[in-house]
PDB file of C-alpha atoms in Angstrom:
ATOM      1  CA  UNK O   1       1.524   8.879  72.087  1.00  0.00           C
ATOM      2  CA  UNK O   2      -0.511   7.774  69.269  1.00  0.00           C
ATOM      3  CA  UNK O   3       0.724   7.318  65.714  1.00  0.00           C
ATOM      4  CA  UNK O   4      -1.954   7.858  62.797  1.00  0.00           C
ATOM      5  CA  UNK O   5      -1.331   6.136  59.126  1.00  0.00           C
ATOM      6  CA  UNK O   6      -2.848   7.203  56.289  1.00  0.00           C
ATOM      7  CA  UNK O   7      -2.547   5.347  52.421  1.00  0.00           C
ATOM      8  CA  UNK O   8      -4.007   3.756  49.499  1.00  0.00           C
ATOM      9  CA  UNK O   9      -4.013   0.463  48.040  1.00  0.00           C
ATOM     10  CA  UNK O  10      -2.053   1.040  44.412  1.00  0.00           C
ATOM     11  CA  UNK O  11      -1.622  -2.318  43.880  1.00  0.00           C
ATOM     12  CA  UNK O  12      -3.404  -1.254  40.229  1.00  0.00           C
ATOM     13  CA  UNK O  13      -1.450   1.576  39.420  1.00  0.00           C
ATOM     14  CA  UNK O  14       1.673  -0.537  39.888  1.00  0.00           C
ATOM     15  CA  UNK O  15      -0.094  -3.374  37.889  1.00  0.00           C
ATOM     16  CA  UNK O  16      -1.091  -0.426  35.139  1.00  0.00           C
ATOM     17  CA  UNK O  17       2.618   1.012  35.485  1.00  0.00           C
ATOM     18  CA  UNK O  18       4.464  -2.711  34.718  1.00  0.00           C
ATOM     19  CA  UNK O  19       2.136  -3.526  31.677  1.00  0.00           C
ATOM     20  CA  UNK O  20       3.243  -0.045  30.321  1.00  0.00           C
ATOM     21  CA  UNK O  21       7.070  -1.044  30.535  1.00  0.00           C
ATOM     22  CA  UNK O  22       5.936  -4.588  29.246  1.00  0.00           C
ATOM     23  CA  UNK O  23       4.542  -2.979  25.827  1.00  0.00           C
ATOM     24  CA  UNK O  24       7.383  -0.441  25.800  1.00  0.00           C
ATOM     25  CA  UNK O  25      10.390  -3.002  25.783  1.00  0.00           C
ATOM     26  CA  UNK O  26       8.614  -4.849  23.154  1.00  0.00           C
ATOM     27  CA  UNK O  27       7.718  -1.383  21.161  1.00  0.00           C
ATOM     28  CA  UNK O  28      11.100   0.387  21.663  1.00  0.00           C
ATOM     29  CA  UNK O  29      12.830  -2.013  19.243  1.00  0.00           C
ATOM     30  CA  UNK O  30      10.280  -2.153  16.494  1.00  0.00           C
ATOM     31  CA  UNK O  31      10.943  -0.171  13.029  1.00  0.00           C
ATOM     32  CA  UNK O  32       7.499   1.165  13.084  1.00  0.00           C
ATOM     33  CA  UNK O  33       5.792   3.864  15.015  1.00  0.00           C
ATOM     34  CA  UNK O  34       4.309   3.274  17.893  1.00  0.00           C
ATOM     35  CA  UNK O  35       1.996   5.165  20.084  1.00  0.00           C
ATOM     36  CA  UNK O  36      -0.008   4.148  23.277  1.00  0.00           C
ATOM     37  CA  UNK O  37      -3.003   6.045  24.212  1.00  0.00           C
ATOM     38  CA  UNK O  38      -5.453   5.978  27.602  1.00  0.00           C
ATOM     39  CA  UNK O  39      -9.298   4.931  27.761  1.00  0.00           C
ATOM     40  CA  UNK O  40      -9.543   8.101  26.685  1.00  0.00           C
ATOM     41  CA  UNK O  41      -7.106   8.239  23.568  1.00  0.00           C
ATOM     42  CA  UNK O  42      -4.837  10.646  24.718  1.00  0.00           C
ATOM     43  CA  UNK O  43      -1.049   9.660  24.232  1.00  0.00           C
ATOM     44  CA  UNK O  44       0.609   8.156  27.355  1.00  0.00           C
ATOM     45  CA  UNK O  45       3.836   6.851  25.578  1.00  0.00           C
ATOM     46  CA  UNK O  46       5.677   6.765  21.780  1.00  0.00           C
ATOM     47  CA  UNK O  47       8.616   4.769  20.640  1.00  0.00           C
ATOM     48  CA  UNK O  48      11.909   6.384  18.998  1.00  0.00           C
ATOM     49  CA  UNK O  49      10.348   5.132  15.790  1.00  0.00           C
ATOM     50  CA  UNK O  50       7.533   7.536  15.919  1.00  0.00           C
ATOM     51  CA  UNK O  51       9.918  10.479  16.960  1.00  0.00           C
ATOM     52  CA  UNK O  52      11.602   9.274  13.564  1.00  0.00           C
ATOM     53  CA  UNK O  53       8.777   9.062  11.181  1.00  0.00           C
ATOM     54  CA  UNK O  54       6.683  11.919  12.378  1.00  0.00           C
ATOM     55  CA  UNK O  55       9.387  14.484  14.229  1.00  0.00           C
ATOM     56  CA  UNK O  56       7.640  14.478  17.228  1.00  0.00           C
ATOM     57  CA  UNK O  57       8.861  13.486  20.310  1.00  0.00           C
ATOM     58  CA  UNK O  58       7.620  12.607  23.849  1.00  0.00           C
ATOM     59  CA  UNK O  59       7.833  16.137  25.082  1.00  0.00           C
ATOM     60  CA  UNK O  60       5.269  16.990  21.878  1.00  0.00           C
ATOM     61  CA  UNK O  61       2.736  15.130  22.486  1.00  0.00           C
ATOM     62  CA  UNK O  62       1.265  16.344  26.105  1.00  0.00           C
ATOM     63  CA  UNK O  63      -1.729  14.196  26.027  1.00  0.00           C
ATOM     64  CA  UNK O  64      -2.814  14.571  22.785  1.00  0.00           C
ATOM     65  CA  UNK O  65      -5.213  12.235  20.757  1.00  0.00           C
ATOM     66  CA  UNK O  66      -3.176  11.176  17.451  1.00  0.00           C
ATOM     67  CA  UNK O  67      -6.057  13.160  15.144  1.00  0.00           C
ATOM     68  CA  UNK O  68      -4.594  16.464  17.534  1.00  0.00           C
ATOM     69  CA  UNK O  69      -1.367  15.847  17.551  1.00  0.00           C
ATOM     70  CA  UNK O  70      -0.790  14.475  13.502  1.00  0.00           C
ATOM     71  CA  UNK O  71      -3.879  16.883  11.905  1.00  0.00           C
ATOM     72  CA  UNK O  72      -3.275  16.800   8.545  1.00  0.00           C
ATOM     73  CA  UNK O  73      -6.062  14.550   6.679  1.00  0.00           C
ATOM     74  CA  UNK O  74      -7.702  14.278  10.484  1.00  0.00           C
ATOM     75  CA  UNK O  75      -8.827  17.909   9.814  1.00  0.00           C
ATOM     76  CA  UNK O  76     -11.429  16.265   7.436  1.00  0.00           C
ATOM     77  CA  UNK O  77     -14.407  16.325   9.631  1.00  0.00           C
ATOM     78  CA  UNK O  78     -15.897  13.195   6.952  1.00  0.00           C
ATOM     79  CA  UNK O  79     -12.138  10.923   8.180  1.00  0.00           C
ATOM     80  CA  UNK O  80     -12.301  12.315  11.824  1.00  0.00           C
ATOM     81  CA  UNK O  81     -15.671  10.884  12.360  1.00  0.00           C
ATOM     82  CA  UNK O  82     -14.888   7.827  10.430  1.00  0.00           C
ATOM     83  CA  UNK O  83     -12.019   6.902  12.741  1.00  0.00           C
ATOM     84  CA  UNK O  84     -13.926   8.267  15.737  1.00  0.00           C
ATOM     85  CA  UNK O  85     -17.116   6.199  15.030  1.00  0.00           C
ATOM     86  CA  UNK O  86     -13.990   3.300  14.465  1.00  0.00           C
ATOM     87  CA  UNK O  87     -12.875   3.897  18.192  1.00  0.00           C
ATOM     88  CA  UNK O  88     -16.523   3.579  19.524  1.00  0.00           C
ATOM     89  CA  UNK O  89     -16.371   0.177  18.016  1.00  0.00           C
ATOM     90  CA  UNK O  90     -13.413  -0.936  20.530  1.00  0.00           C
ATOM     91  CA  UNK O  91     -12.378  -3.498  17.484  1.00  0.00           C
ATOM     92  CA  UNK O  92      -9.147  -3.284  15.780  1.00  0.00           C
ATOM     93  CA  UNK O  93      -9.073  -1.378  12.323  1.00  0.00           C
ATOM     94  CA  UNK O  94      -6.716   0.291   9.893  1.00  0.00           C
ATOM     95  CA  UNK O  95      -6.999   3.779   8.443  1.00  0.00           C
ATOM     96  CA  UNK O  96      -4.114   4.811   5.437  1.00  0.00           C
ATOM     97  CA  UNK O  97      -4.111   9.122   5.814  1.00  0.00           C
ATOM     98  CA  UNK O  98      -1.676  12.206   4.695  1.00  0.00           C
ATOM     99  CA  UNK O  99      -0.138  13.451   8.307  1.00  0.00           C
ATOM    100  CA  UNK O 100       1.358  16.270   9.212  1.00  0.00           C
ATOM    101  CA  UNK O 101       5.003  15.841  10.602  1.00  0.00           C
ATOM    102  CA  UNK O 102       6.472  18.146  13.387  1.00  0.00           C
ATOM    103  CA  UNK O 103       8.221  20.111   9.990  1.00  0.00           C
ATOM    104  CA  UNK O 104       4.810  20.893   8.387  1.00  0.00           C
ATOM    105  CA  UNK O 105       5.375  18.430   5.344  1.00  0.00           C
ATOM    106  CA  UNK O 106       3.038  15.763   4.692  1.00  0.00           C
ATOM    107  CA  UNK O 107       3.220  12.431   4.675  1.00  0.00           C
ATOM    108  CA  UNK O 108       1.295   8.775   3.848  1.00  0.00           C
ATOM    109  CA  UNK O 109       0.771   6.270   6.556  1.00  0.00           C
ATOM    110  CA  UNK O 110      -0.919   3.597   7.846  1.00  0.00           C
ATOM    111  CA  UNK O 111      -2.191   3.440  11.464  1.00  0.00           C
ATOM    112  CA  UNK O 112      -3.383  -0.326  12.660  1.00  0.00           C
ATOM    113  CA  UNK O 113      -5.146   0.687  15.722  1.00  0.00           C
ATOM    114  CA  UNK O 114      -5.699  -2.336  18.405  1.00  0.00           C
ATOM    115  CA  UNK O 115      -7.785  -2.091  21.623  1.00  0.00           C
ATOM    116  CA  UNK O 116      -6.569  -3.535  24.933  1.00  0.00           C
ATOM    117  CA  UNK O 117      -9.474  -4.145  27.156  1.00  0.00           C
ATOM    118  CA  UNK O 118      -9.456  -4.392  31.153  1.00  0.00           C
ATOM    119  CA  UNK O 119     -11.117  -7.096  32.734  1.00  0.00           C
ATOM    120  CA  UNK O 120     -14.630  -5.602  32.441  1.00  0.00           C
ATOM    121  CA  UNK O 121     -14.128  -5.502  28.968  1.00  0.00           C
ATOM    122  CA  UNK O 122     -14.168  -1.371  28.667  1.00  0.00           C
ATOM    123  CA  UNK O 123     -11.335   0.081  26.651  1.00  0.00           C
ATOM    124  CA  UNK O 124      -7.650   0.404  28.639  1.00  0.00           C
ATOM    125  CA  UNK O 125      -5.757   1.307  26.061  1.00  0.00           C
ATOM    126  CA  UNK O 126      -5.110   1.792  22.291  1.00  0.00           C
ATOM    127  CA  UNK O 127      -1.661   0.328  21.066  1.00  0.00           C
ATOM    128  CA  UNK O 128      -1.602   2.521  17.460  1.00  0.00           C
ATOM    129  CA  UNK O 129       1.239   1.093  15.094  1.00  0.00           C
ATOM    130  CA  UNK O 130       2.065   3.999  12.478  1.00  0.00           C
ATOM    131  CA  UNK O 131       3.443   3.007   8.981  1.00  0.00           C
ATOM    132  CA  UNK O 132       5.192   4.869   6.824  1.00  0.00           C
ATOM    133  CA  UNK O 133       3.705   4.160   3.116  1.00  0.00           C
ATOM    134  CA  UNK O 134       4.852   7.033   1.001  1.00  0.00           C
ATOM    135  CA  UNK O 135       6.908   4.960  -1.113  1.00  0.00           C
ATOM    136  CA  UNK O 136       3.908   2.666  -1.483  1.00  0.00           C
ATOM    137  CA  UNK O 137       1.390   5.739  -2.323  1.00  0.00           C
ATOM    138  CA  UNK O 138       3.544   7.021  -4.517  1.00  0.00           C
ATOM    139  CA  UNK O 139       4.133   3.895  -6.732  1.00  0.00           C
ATOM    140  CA  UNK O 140       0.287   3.564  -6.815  1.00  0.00           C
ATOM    141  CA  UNK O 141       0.320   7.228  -8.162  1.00  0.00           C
ATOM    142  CA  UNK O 142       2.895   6.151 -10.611  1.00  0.00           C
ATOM    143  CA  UNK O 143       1.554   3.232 -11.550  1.00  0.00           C
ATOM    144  CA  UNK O 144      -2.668   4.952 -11.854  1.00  0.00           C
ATOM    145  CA  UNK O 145      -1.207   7.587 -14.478  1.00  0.00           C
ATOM    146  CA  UNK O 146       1.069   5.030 -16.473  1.00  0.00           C
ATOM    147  CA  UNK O 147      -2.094   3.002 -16.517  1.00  0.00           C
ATOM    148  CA  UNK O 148      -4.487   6.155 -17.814  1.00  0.00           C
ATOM    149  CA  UNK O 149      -1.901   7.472 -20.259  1.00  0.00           C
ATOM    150  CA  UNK O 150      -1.739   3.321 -21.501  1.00  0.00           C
ATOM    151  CA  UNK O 151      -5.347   3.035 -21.673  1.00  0.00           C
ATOM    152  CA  UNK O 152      -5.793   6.498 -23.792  1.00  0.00           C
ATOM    153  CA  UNK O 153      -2.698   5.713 -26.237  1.00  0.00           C
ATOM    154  CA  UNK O 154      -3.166   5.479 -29.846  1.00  0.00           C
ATOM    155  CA  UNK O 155      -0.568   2.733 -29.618  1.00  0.00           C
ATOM    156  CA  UNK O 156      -1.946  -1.000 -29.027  1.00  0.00           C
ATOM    157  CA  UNK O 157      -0.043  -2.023 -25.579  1.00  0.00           C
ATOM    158  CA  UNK O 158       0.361  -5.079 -23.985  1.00  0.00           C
ATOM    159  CA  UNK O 159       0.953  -6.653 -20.739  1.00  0.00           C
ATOM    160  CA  UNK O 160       2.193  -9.946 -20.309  1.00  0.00           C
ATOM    161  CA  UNK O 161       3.875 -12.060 -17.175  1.00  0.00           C
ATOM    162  CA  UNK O 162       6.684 -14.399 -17.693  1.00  0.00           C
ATOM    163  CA  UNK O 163       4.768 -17.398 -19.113  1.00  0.00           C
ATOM    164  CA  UNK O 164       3.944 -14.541 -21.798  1.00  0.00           C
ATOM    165  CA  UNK O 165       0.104 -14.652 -20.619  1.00  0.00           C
ATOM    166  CA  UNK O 166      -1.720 -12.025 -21.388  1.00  0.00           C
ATOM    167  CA  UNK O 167      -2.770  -9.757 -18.385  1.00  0.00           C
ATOM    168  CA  UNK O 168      -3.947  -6.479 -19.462  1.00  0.00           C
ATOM    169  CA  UNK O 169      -4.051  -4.741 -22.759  1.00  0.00           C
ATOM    170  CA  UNK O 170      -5.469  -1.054 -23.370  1.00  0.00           C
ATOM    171  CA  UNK O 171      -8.437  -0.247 -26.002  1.00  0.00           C
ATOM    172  CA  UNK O 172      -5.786   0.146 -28.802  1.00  0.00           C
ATOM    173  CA  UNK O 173      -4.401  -3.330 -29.266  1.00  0.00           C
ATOM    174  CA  UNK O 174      -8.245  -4.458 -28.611  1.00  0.00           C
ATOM    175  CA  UNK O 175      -8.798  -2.569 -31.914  1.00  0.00           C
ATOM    176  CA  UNK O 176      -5.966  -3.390 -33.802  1.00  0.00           C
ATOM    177  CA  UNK O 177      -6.092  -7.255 -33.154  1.00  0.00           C
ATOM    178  CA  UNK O 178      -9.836  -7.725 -32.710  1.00  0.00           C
ATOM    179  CA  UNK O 179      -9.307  -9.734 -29.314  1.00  0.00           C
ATOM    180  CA  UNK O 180     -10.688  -8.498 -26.029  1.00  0.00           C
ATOM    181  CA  UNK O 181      -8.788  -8.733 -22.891  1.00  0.00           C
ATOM    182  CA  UNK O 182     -11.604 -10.649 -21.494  1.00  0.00           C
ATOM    183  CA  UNK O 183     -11.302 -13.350 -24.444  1.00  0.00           C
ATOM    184  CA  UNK O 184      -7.277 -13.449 -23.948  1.00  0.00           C
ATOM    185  CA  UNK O 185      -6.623 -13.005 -20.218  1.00  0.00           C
ATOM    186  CA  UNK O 186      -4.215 -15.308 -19.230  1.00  0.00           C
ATOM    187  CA  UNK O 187      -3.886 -16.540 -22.144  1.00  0.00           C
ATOM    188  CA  UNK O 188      -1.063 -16.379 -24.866  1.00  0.00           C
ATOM    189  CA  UNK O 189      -1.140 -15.217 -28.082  1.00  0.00           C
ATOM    190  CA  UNK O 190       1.374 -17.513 -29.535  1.00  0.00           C
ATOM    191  CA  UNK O 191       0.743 -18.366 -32.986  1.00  0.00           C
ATOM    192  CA  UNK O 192      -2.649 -16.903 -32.998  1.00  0.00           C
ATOM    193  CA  UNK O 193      -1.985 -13.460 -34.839  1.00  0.00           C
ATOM    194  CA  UNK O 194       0.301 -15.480 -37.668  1.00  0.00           C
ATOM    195  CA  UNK O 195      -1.038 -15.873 -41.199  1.00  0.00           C
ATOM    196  CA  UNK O 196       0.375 -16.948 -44.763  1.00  0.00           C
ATOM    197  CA  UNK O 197       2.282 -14.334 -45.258  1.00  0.00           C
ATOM    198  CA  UNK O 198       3.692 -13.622 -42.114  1.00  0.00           C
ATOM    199  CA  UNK O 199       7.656 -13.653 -41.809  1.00  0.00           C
ATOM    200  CA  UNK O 200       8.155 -17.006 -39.071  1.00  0.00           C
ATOM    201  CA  UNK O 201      11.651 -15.904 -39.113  1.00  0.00           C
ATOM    202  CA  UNK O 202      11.049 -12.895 -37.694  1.00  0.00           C
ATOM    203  CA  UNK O 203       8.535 -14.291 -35.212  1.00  0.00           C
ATOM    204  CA  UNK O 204      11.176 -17.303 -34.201  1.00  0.00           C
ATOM    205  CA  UNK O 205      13.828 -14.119 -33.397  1.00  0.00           C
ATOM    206  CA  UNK O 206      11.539 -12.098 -31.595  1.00  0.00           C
ATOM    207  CA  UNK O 207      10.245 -15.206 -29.956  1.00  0.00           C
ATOM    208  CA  UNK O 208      14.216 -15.895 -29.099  1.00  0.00           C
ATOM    209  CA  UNK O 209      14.984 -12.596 -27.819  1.00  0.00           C
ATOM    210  CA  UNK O 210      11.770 -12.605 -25.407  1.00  0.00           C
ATOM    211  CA  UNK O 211      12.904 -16.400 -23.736  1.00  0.00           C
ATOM    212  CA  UNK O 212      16.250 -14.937 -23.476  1.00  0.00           C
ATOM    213  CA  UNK O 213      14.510 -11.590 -21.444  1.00  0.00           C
ATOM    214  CA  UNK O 214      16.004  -9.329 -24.035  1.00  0.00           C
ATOM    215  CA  UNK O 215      14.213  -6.512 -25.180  1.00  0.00           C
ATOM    216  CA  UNK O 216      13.161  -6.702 -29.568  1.00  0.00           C
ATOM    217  CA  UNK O 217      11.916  -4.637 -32.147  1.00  0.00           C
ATOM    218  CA  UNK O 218      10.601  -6.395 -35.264  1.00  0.00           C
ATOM    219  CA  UNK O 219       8.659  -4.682 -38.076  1.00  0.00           C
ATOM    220  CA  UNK O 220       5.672  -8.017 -39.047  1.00  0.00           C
ATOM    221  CA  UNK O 221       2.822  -9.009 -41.006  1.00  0.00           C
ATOM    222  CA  UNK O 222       0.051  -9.845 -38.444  1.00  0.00           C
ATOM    223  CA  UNK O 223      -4.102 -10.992 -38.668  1.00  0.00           C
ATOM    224  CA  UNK O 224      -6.929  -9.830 -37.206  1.00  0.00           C
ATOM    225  CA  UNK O 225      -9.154 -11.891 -35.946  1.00  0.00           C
ATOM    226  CA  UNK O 226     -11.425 -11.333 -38.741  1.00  0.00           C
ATOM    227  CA  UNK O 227      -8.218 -12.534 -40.142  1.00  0.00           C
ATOM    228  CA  UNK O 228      -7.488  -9.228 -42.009  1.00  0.00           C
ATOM    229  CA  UNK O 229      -3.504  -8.938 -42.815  1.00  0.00           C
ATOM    230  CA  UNK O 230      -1.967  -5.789 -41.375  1.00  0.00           C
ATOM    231  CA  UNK O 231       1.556  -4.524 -40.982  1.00  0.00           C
ATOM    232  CA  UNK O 232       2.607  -3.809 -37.156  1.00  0.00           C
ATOM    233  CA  UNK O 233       5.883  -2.278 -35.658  1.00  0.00           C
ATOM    234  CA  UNK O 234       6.169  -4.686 -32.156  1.00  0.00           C
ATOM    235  CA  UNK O 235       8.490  -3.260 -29.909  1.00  0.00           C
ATOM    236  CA  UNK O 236       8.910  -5.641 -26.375  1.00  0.00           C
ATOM    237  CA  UNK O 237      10.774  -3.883 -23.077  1.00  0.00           C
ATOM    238  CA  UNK O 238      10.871  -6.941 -20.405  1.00  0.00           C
ATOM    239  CA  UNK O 239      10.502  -5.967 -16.459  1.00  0.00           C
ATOM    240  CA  UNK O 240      12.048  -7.176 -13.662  1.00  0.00           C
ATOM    241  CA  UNK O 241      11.571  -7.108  -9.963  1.00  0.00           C
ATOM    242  CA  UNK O 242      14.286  -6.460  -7.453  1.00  0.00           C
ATOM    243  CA  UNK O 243      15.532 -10.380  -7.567  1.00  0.00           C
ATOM    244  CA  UNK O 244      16.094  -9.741 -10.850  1.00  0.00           C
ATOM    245  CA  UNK O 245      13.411 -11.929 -12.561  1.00  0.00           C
TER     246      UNK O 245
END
């Protein structure tokens, strides 16, 4: 009798198979989301962390492209052919974007998107790292409509760091003083808005209370820089950051 053998060499679909377990041990522990998408940017794999940022889990995605499976600001057609003319680029890049999660709600995050390339240098895969930034986003809200309300305040306000430099100070105290940000950035006003007749004893205790990072609120004679004497109410609120300082 004869025998007849048929088969294929998939020597690279094993090779293909073991770098896919590779990336996954190293992605399954890692607090971010991860996804892993073909040549052609469908989604092959995703860590637990993605199933925890965005809701969705391996069963959800079905081959999707991220921009499918995420929509939300990727129903822009201007961001969806940014990041698809990024992808023709086969560089690495990083796109921040509202999502939508598996609930409907919407979210900020960052996707680094990095491009594994075979040995003919044509795209393999994607490894896409998602980031959850809401907290971020919304402390750059926070912080954008502190700093318009501080710039449109009748009320001179100052920022200073904790040599007591100057770093920013809204139109108001510009007016009141006559000192520009740009002359006194970095700087410290020290001394310079004292005159005859202001009170040093009230200075030296406000002076006191701001080395020991206690808030004051002294009432003062001060001088322009045209060195006109006014009166001035100067309230000071130190901040500190999470180590305390």
């Amino acid at each position: 009798g004869k025998w007849y053998i048929s088969g294929r060499d998939n020597t690279q679909q094993k090779k293909v198979r073991a770098e896919l377990e590779q990336l996954s041990l190293v992605a399954n522990n890692m607090v971010n989301g991860v996804a892993i998408t073909n040549a052609a940017n469908e989604i092959i794999w995703i860590n637990p962390s993605f199933t925890k940022i965005t809701g969705f889990n391996s069963d959800d995605v079905g081959n999707m492209s991220l921009s499918q499976l995420l929509k939300g600001d990727y129903k822009d057609p201007a961001i969806l052919a940014k990041t698809n003319r990024l992808l023709k680029t086969r560089k690495s890049f990083e796109i921040d974007l509202q999502i939508n999660k598996r609930d409907g709600s919407l979210l900020w995050v960052s996707i680094v998107n990095s491009v594994i390339l075979d040995s003919n240098g044509l795209v393999d895969k994607h490894i896409k790292i998602i980031i959850d930034i809401a907290d971020r986003k919304k402390a750059e809200s926070d912080l954008n409509i502190l700093s318009f309300a501080a710039r449109k305040s009748p009320s001179g306000i100052i920022i200073r760091d904790k040599q007591a430099n100057v770093v920013w100070m809204n139109e108001a105290f510009e007016k009141i003083t006559g000192y520009t940000l740009s002359e006194m950035k970095n700087q410290a006003f020290g001394t310079l808005l004292l005159g005859a007749d202001s009170d040093l004893s009230v200075f030296d205790k406000a002076k006191n209370l701001a080395e020991k990072n206690k808030p004051y609120e002294v009432e003062i004679k001060i001088y322009r820089k045209d060195k006109t004497p006014i009166w001035v109410l100067l309230s000071n609120s130190p901040m500190f950051n999470d180590a305390g300082d």
